[in-house]
Amino acid sequence: MIESFEGKTAVLTGAGSGFGLECARIGAQRGMNLVLVDVQQDALDAAAAELQAAGAAVLARRVDVADAAQMEQLAADVQQRFGAPHLVFNNAGVGAGGLLWESSVKDWDWVMGVNVMGVVHGVRLFTPMMLAAAAKDPQWRGHIVNTASMAGLLTAPNMGIYNVSKHAVVALSETLHQDLALVTDQIGASVLCPYFVPTGITRSERNRPDTPAVQLTKSQMIGQAMTDKAVSSGKVTAAEVAQRVFDAVGAGQFYIFSHPQALGNVQSRMEHIVRGENPPDPFLARPDIGQRLREQLRG
């Protein structure tokens, strides 16, 4: 829980767009030092220029969060420039769909590398720095927010590789919450589980290292089209979600949802698990979508 953000330092991955950029904007408004991290140089440069113009002290670094050495260098740079960060937003993420057995090893390496190992590196590198700062000052407070997804609480078909990565982030974050509670009362954790919100994640392929060599399968193209439509039609904005992130950090709230109304699907899934029943029909509320997907995949 962080009650006052003035003069505090935030590390934000995926800061060039979406939730990362919107949280950086709020951080600048609240007087925070900002460490902006992104793999896309032009987006990073634009974000850094905007936030410096807004008066924030900015350290911008182009980093592939899946790369352990790059993340280690980032942590060293943050320590040297600002000291231990008070807020760490492990937010960088990529999207990928398609039938599970059609995901290549490169698909798995890319999605798990960014979505899971990016969070792992953020936690393993910044948590010890935060704990050391807390040990020196009883008034010091810190918070770690990891971006998962409603896909981390559900198992929608034709997007298995993404589901797996986000379930891992939810499990990691819940465990982090419990682990921190064992050793300190000064550092908290949250997990962000957005549903369909217009961000840059549907254009993830633009930053994929092996993009020229990738040929999407039929199911992957169908999944991409369905996700594009759902995300682009989202009514909740990235800025609204960013505000919920800061509200949660200020209140010490663990779960952060963009669409609480979608939790009925989560409840149904959990009830089926407890009763030992097979997973529920994911298209119960929208059978037309399920029928269309089956026809496309079988056609």
CSV table of C-alpha atoms in Angstrom, one decimal:
chain,number,residue,atom,x,y,z
A,1,MET,CA,0.0,0.0,0.0
A,2,ILE,CA,1.4,3.4,-1.0
A,3,GLU,CA,-0.6,6.4,0.4
A,4,SER,CA,1.5,9.2,-1.2
A,5,PHE,CA,3.2,8.9,-4.5
A,6,GLU,CA,5.0,12.3,-4.5
A,7,GLY,CA,8.7,11.8,-5.0
A,8,LYS,CA,8.4,8.0,-5.2
A,9,THR,CA,9.8,6.0,-8.1
A,10,ALA,CA,7.9,3.7,-10.5
A,11,VAL,CA,9.3,1.1,-12.9
A,12,LEU,CA,6.8,0.4,-15.7
A,13,THR,CA,7.3,-2.2,-18.4
A,14,GLY,CA,5.3,-2.0,-21.6
A,15,ALA,CA,5.4,1.7,-20.9
A,16,GLY,CA,5.2,2.8,-24.6
A,17,SER,CA,1.5,2.1,-24.9
A,18,GLY,CA,-1.7,0.8,-23.2
A,19,PHE,CA,-1.8,0.4,-19.4
A,20,GLY,CA,1.9,1.1,-19.0
A,21,LEU,CA,1.7,4.5,-20.7
A,22,GLU,CA,-1.5,5.5,-18.9
A,23,CYS,CA,-0.1,4.5,-15.5
A,24,ALA,CA,3.1,6.5,-16.3
A,25,ARG,CA,0.9,9.5,-17.1
A,26,ILE,CA,-0.9,9.2,-13.7
A,27,GLY,CA,2.5,8.7,-12.0
A,28,ALA,CA,3.8,12.0,-13.6
A,29,GLN,CA,0.7,13.8,-12.4
A,30,ARG,CA,1.4,12.6,-8.9
A,31,GLY,CA,5.0,13.7,-8.9
A,32,MET,CA,6.7,10.3,-9.4
A,33,ASN,CA,10.1,9.5,-10.9
A,34,LEU,CA,9.4,7.2,-13.9
A,35,VAL,CA,11.5,4.3,-15.3
A,36,LEU,CA,10.0,3.7,-18.7
A,37,VAL,CA,10.7,0.3,-20.2
A,38,ASP,CA,9.6,-0.9,-23.6
A,39,VAL,CA,11.0,-3.0,-26.5
A,40,GLN,CA,9.7,-0.6,-29.2
A,41,GLN,CA,12.1,2.3,-29.4
A,42,ASP,CA,9.8,4.8,-31.2
A,43,ALA,CA,7.0,4.3,-28.7
A,44,LEU,CA,9.5,4.6,-25.8
A,45,ASP,CA,11.0,7.8,-27.2
A,46,ALA,CA,7.5,9.4,-27.6
A,47,ALA,CA,6.5,8.4,-24.1
A,48,ALA,CA,9.7,9.7,-22.5
A,49,ALA,CA,9.4,13.0,-24.3
A,50,GLU,CA,5.8,13.4,-23.3
A,51,LEU,CA,6.4,12.6,-19.6
A,52,GLN,CA,9.6,14.7,-19.4
A,53,ALA,CA,7.6,17.6,-20.8
A,54,ALA,CA,5.0,17.0,-18.0
A,55,GLY,CA,7.8,17.6,-15.5
A,56,ALA,CA,8.7,14.0,-14.5
A,57,ALA,CA,12.2,12.7,-13.9
A,58,VAL,CA,12.5,10.0,-16.5
A,59,LEU,CA,14.8,7.1,-17.1
A,60,ALA,CA,13.9,5.3,-20.4
A,61,ARG,CA,15.4,2.0,-21.4
A,62,ARG,CA,14.7,-0.2,-24.4
A,63,VAL,CA,14.6,-3.7,-22.9
A,64,ASP,CA,13.3,-7.1,-23.9
A,65,VAL,CA,11.8,-8.2,-20.6
A,66,ALA,CA,12.3,-11.9,-21.5
A,67,ASP,CA,16.0,-11.3,-21.5
A,68,ALA,CA,17.5,-11.9,-18.1
A,69,ALA,CA,20.8,-10.0,-18.8
A,70,GLN,CA,18.9,-6.9,-20.1
A,71,MET,CA,16.6,-6.9,-17.1
A,72,GLU,CA,19.6,-7.3,-14.7
A,73,GLN,CA,21.2,-4.2,-16.4
A,74,LEU,CA,17.9,-2.3,-16.0
A,75,ALA,CA,17.8,-3.1,-12.3
A,76,ALA,CA,21.3,-1.8,-11.9
A,77,ASP,CA,20.5,1.4,-13.8
A,78,VAL,CA,17.4,2.0,-11.6
A,79,GLN,CA,19.4,1.4,-8.4
A,80,GLN,CA,22.0,3.9,-9.6
A,81,ARG,CA,19.6,6.6,-10.7
A,82,PHE,CA,16.8,6.5,-8.2
A,83,GLY,CA,17.5,3.7,-5.7
A,84,ALA,CA,14.9,1.1,-4.9
A,85,PRO,CA,11.6,1.6,-6.7
A,86,HIS,CA,8.5,2.0,-4.7
A,87,LEU,CA,6.1,0.8,-7.4
A,88,VAL,CA,7.0,-1.9,-9.9
A,89,PHE,CA,4.4,-2.5,-12.7
A,90,ASN,CA,5.4,-5.7,-14.5
A,91,ASN,CA,3.0,-5.0,-17.4
A,92,ALA,CA,4.7,-5.9,-20.7
A,93,GLY,CA,2.7,-8.6,-22.5
A,94,VAL,CA,2.0,-10.1,-25.9
A,95,GLY,CA,-1.0,-11.9,-27.3
A,96,ALA,CA,-1.3,-15.0,-29.3
A,97,GLY,CA,-4.1,-17.4,-30.2
A,98,GLY,CA,-4.9,-20.6,-32.1
A,99,LEU,CA,-5.4,-24.2,-31.3
A,100,LEU,CA,-2.9,-25.5,-28.7
A,101,TRP,CA,-1.3,-28.1,-30.9
A,102,GLU,CA,-0.7,-25.6,-33.6
A,103,SER,CA,1.5,-23.4,-31.4
A,104,SER,CA,5.2,-23.8,-32.3
A,105,VAL,CA,8.1,-23.9,-30.0
A,106,LYS,CA,8.9,-20.3,-31.1
A,107,ASP,CA,5.3,-19.3,-30.2
A,108,TRP,CA,5.7,-20.8,-26.7
A,109,ASP,CA,9.2,-19.3,-26.2
A,110,TRP,CA,7.9,-15.8,-27.3
A,111,VAL,CA,4.7,-15.7,-25.3
A,112,MET,CA,6.0,-17.4,-22.1
A,113,GLY,CA,9.2,-15.3,-22.4
A,114,VAL,CA,7.5,-12.0,-22.3
A,115,ASN,CA,4.3,-12.7,-20.4
A,116,VAL,CA,5.8,-15.0,-17.7
A,117,MET,CA,9.6,-14.6,-17.6
A,118,GLY,CA,9.2,-10.8,-17.9
A,119,VAL,CA,7.2,-10.8,-14.7
A,120,VAL,CA,9.6,-13.3,-13.1
A,121,HIS,CA,12.6,-11.1,-13.8
A,122,GLY,CA,10.8,-8.0,-12.5
A,123,VAL,CA,9.9,-9.8,-9.2
A,124,ARG,CA,13.3,-11.5,-8.7
A,125,LEU,CA,15.3,-8.4,-9.4
A,126,PHE,CA,13.3,-5.6,-7.8
A,127,THR,CA,11.8,-7.3,-4.7
A,128,PRO,CA,15.2,-7.7,-3.0
A,129,MET,CA,15.9,-4.0,-3.6
A,130,MET,CA,12.6,-3.1,-2.1
A,131,LEU,CA,13.0,-5.3,0.9
A,132,ALA,CA,16.4,-3.8,1.5
A,133,ALA,CA,15.0,-0.3,1.4
A,134,ALA,CA,12.1,-1.3,3.7
A,135,ALA,CA,14.6,-2.8,6.2
A,136,LYS,CA,16.4,0.5,6.5
A,137,ASP,CA,13.3,2.6,7.0
A,138,PRO,CA,10.2,1.5,8.9
A,139,GLN,CA,8.2,4.2,7.0
A,140,TRP,CA,9.2,3.0,3.5
A,141,ARG,CA,6.3,1.5,1.5
A,142,GLY,CA,6.4,-0.4,-1.8
A,143,HIS,CA,4.0,-2.3,-4.1
A,144,ILE,CA,4.3,-4.7,-7.1
A,145,VAL,CA,1.6,-5.0,-9.7
A,146,ASN,CA,1.7,-7.8,-12.3
A,147,THR,CA,-0.5,-7.6,-15.4
A,148,ALA,CA,-2.3,-10.9,-16.0
A,149,SER,CA,-5.7,-11.0,-17.7
A,150,MET,CA,-9.2,-12.5,-17.2
A,151,ALA,CA,-7.6,-15.2,-19.4
A,152,GLY,CA,-5.6,-16.0,-16.3
A,153,LEU,CA,-8.9,-17.0,-14.5
A,154,LEU,CA,-10.7,-18.5,-17.5
A,155,THR,CA,-9.9,-21.1,-20.2
A,156,ALA,CA,-11.4,-19.8,-23.4
A,157,PRO,CA,-10.8,-22.1,-26.4
A,158,ASN,CA,-8.5,-21.2,-29.3
A,159,MET,CA,-6.2,-19.1,-27.1
A,160,GLY,CA,-4.5,-21.7,-25.0
A,161,ILE,CA,-0.9,-20.4,-25.1
A,162,TYR,CA,-2.1,-17.0,-23.9
A,163,ASN,CA,-4.3,-18.6,-21.2
A,164,VAL,CA,-1.4,-20.6,-19.9
A,165,SER,CA,0.9,-17.6,-19.7
A,166,LYS,CA,-1.7,-15.5,-17.8
A,167,HIS,CA,-2.7,-18.3,-15.4
A,168,ALA,CA,1.0,-18.5,-14.5
A,169,VAL,CA,1.0,-14.8,-13.8
A,170,VAL,CA,-2.0,-15.0,-11.5
A,171,ALA,CA,-0.4,-18.0,-9.6
A,172,LEU,CA,2.9,-16.1,-9.4
A,173,SER,CA,1.2,-13.0,-8.1
A,174,GLU,CA,-1.0,-14.7,-5.5
A,175,THR,CA,2.1,-16.5,-4.2
A,176,LEU,CA,4.1,-13.3,-4.2
A,177,HIS,CA,1.3,-11.7,-2.1
A,178,GLN,CA,1.6,-14.6,0.4
A,179,ASP,CA,5.4,-14.7,0.4
A,180,LEU,CA,5.7,-11.0,1.0
A,181,ALA,CA,3.2,-11.3,3.9
A,182,LEU,CA,5.6,-13.8,5.6
A,183,VAL,CA,8.5,-11.3,5.7
A,184,THR,CA,7.2,-7.8,5.7
A,185,ASP,CA,4.2,-5.5,6.2
A,186,GLN,CA,5.8,-2.7,4.1
A,187,ILE,CA,5.5,-4.2,0.6
A,188,GLY,CA,2.3,-5.3,-1.1
A,189,ALA,CA,1.3,-7.0,-4.4
A,190,SER,CA,-1.6,-6.9,-6.8
A,191,VAL,CA,-2.6,-8.6,-10.0
A,192,LEU,CA,-4.3,-6.8,-12.8
A,193,CYS,CA,-6.9,-8.9,-14.7
A,194,PRO,CA,-8.3,-6.9,-17.6
A,195,TYR,CA,-10.9,-8.2,-20.0
A,196,PHE,CA,-11.2,-6.6,-23.5
A,197,VAL,CA,-9.7,-3.2,-23.3
A,198,PRO,CA,-8.3,-1.3,-26.3
A,199,THR,CA,-4.5,-1.3,-26.0
A,200,GLY,CA,-1.7,-2.2,-28.3
A,201,ILE,CA,-1.7,-5.9,-27.4
A,202,THR,CA,-3.5,-6.9,-30.6
A,203,ARG,CA,-0.5,-5.6,-32.5
A,204,SER,CA,2.0,-7.7,-30.5
A,205,GLU,CA,3.5,-9.3,-33.6
A,206,ARG,CA,5.1,-6.1,-34.6
A,207,ASN,CA,7.7,-6.6,-31.8
A,208,ARG,CA,8.2,-10.4,-32.3
A,209,PRO,CA,11.9,-11.2,-32.9
A,210,ASP,CA,11.2,-13.8,-35.6
A,211,THR,CA,8.2,-12.1,-37.3
A,212,PRO,CA,9.3,-12.5,-40.9
A,213,ALA,CA,9.6,-16.2,-40.5
A,214,VAL,CA,6.1,-16.7,-38.9
A,215,GLN,CA,3.3,-18.1,-40.9
A,216,LEU,CA,0.0,-18.1,-39.0
A,217,THR,CA,-2.2,-21.2,-39.1
A,218,LYS,CA,-5.9,-21.0,-39.9
A,219,SER,CA,-6.9,-21.2,-36.2
A,220,GLN,CA,-4.4,-18.5,-35.3
A,221,MET,CA,-5.7,-16.1,-38.0
A,222,ILE,CA,-9.3,-16.8,-36.8
A,223,GLY,CA,-8.2,-16.2,-33.2
A,224,GLN,CA,-6.5,-13.0,-34.1
A,225,ALA,CA,-9.5,-11.7,-35.9
A,226,MET,CA,-11.9,-12.5,-33.0
A,227,THR,CA,-9.6,-10.9,-30.5
A,228,ASP,CA,-9.1,-7.8,-32.6
A,229,LYS,CA,-12.9,-7.3,-32.9
A,230,ALA,CA,-13.4,-7.9,-29.1
A,231,VAL,CA,-10.6,-5.6,-28.0
A,232,SER,CA,-11.4,-2.8,-30.5
A,233,SER,CA,-15.0,-2.8,-29.3
A,234,GLY,CA,-14.1,-2.5,-25.6
A,235,LYS,CA,-15.9,0.3,-23.8
A,236,VAL,CA,-13.5,0.5,-20.8
A,237,THR,CA,-10.4,2.6,-21.7
A,238,ALA,CA,-6.8,1.9,-20.8
A,239,ALA,CA,-6.8,5.2,-18.8
A,240,GLU,CA,-9.7,4.0,-16.7
A,241,VAL,CA,-7.9,0.8,-15.9
A,242,ALA,CA,-4.7,2.7,-15.0
A,243,GLN,CA,-6.7,4.7,-12.5
A,244,ARG,CA,-8.0,1.5,-11.0
A,245,VAL,CA,-4.4,0.3,-10.7
A,246,PHE,CA,-3.4,3.4,-8.7
A,247,ASP,CA,-6.6,3.1,-6.5
A,248,ALA,CA,-5.7,-0.5,-5.7
A,249,VAL,CA,-2.1,0.3,-4.9
A,250,GLY,CA,-3.3,3.1,-2.6
A,251,ALA,CA,-5.8,0.8,-0.9
A,252,GLY,CA,-3.7,-2.3,-0.7
A,253,GLN,CA,-6.2,-4.2,-2.9
A,254,PHE,CA,-4.9,-7.4,-4.5
A,255,TYR,CA,-7.3,-8.2,-7.4
A,256,ILE,CA,-7.8,-5.5,-10.0
A,257,PHE,CA,-10.6,-6.0,-12.6
A,258,SER,CA,-11.5,-3.9,-15.6
A,259,HIS,CA,-14.8,-5.7,-16.0
A,260,PRO,CA,-16.1,-7.1,-12.7
A,261,GLN,CA,-19.3,-8.2,-14.5
A,262,ALA,CA,-17.2,-11.0,-16.2
A,263,LEU,CA,-16.6,-12.6,-12.8
A,264,GLY,CA,-19.7,-14.7,-13.2
A,265,ASN,CA,-17.8,-16.8,-15.7
A,266,VAL,CA,-15.0,-17.2,-13.2
A,267,GLN,CA,-17.5,-18.3,-10.5
A,268,SER,CA,-19.0,-20.8,-12.9
A,269,ARG,CA,-15.6,-22.3,-13.6
A,270,MET,CA,-14.7,-22.5,-10.0
A,271,GLU,CA,-18.0,-24.2,-9.1
A,272,HIS,CA,-17.5,-26.8,-11.7
A,273,ILE,CA,-14.0,-27.5,-10.4
A,274,VAL,CA,-15.3,-27.9,-6.8
A,275,ARG,CA,-18.1,-30.2,-7.9
A,276,GLY,CA,-15.6,-32.2,-10.0
A,277,GLU,CA,-17.6,-31.5,-13.2
A,278,ASN,CA,-16.2,-31.0,-16.7
A,279,PRO,CA,-15.4,-27.4,-17.7
A,280,PRO,CA,-18.5,-25.4,-18.5
A,281,ASP,CA,-19.5,-24.3,-22.0
A,282,PRO,CA,-17.5,-21.1,-22.6
A,283,PHE,CA,-20.1,-19.9,-25.1
A,284,LEU,CA,-23.2,-20.4,-22.9
A,285,ALA,CA,-24.0,-16.7,-22.9
A,286,ARG,CA,-23.1,-16.2,-26.6
A,287,PRO,CA,-23.8,-19.5,-28.4
A,288,ASP,CA,-23.7,-17.7,-31.7
A,289,ILE,CA,-20.0,-17.0,-31.3
A,290,GLY,CA,-19.3,-20.6,-30.4
A,291,GLN,CA,-21.2,-21.8,-33.4
A,292,ARG,CA,-19.4,-19.4,-35.7
A,293,LEU,CA,-16.0,-20.5,-34.4
A,294,ARG,CA,-16.8,-24.2,-34.8
A,295,GLU,CA,-18.0,-23.6,-38.4
A,296,GLN,CA,-14.8,-21.6,-39.2
A,297,LEU,CA,-12.5,-24.2,-37.8
A,298,ARG,CA,-14.3,-27.2,-39.3
A,299,GLY,CA,-15.0,-25.5,-42.7
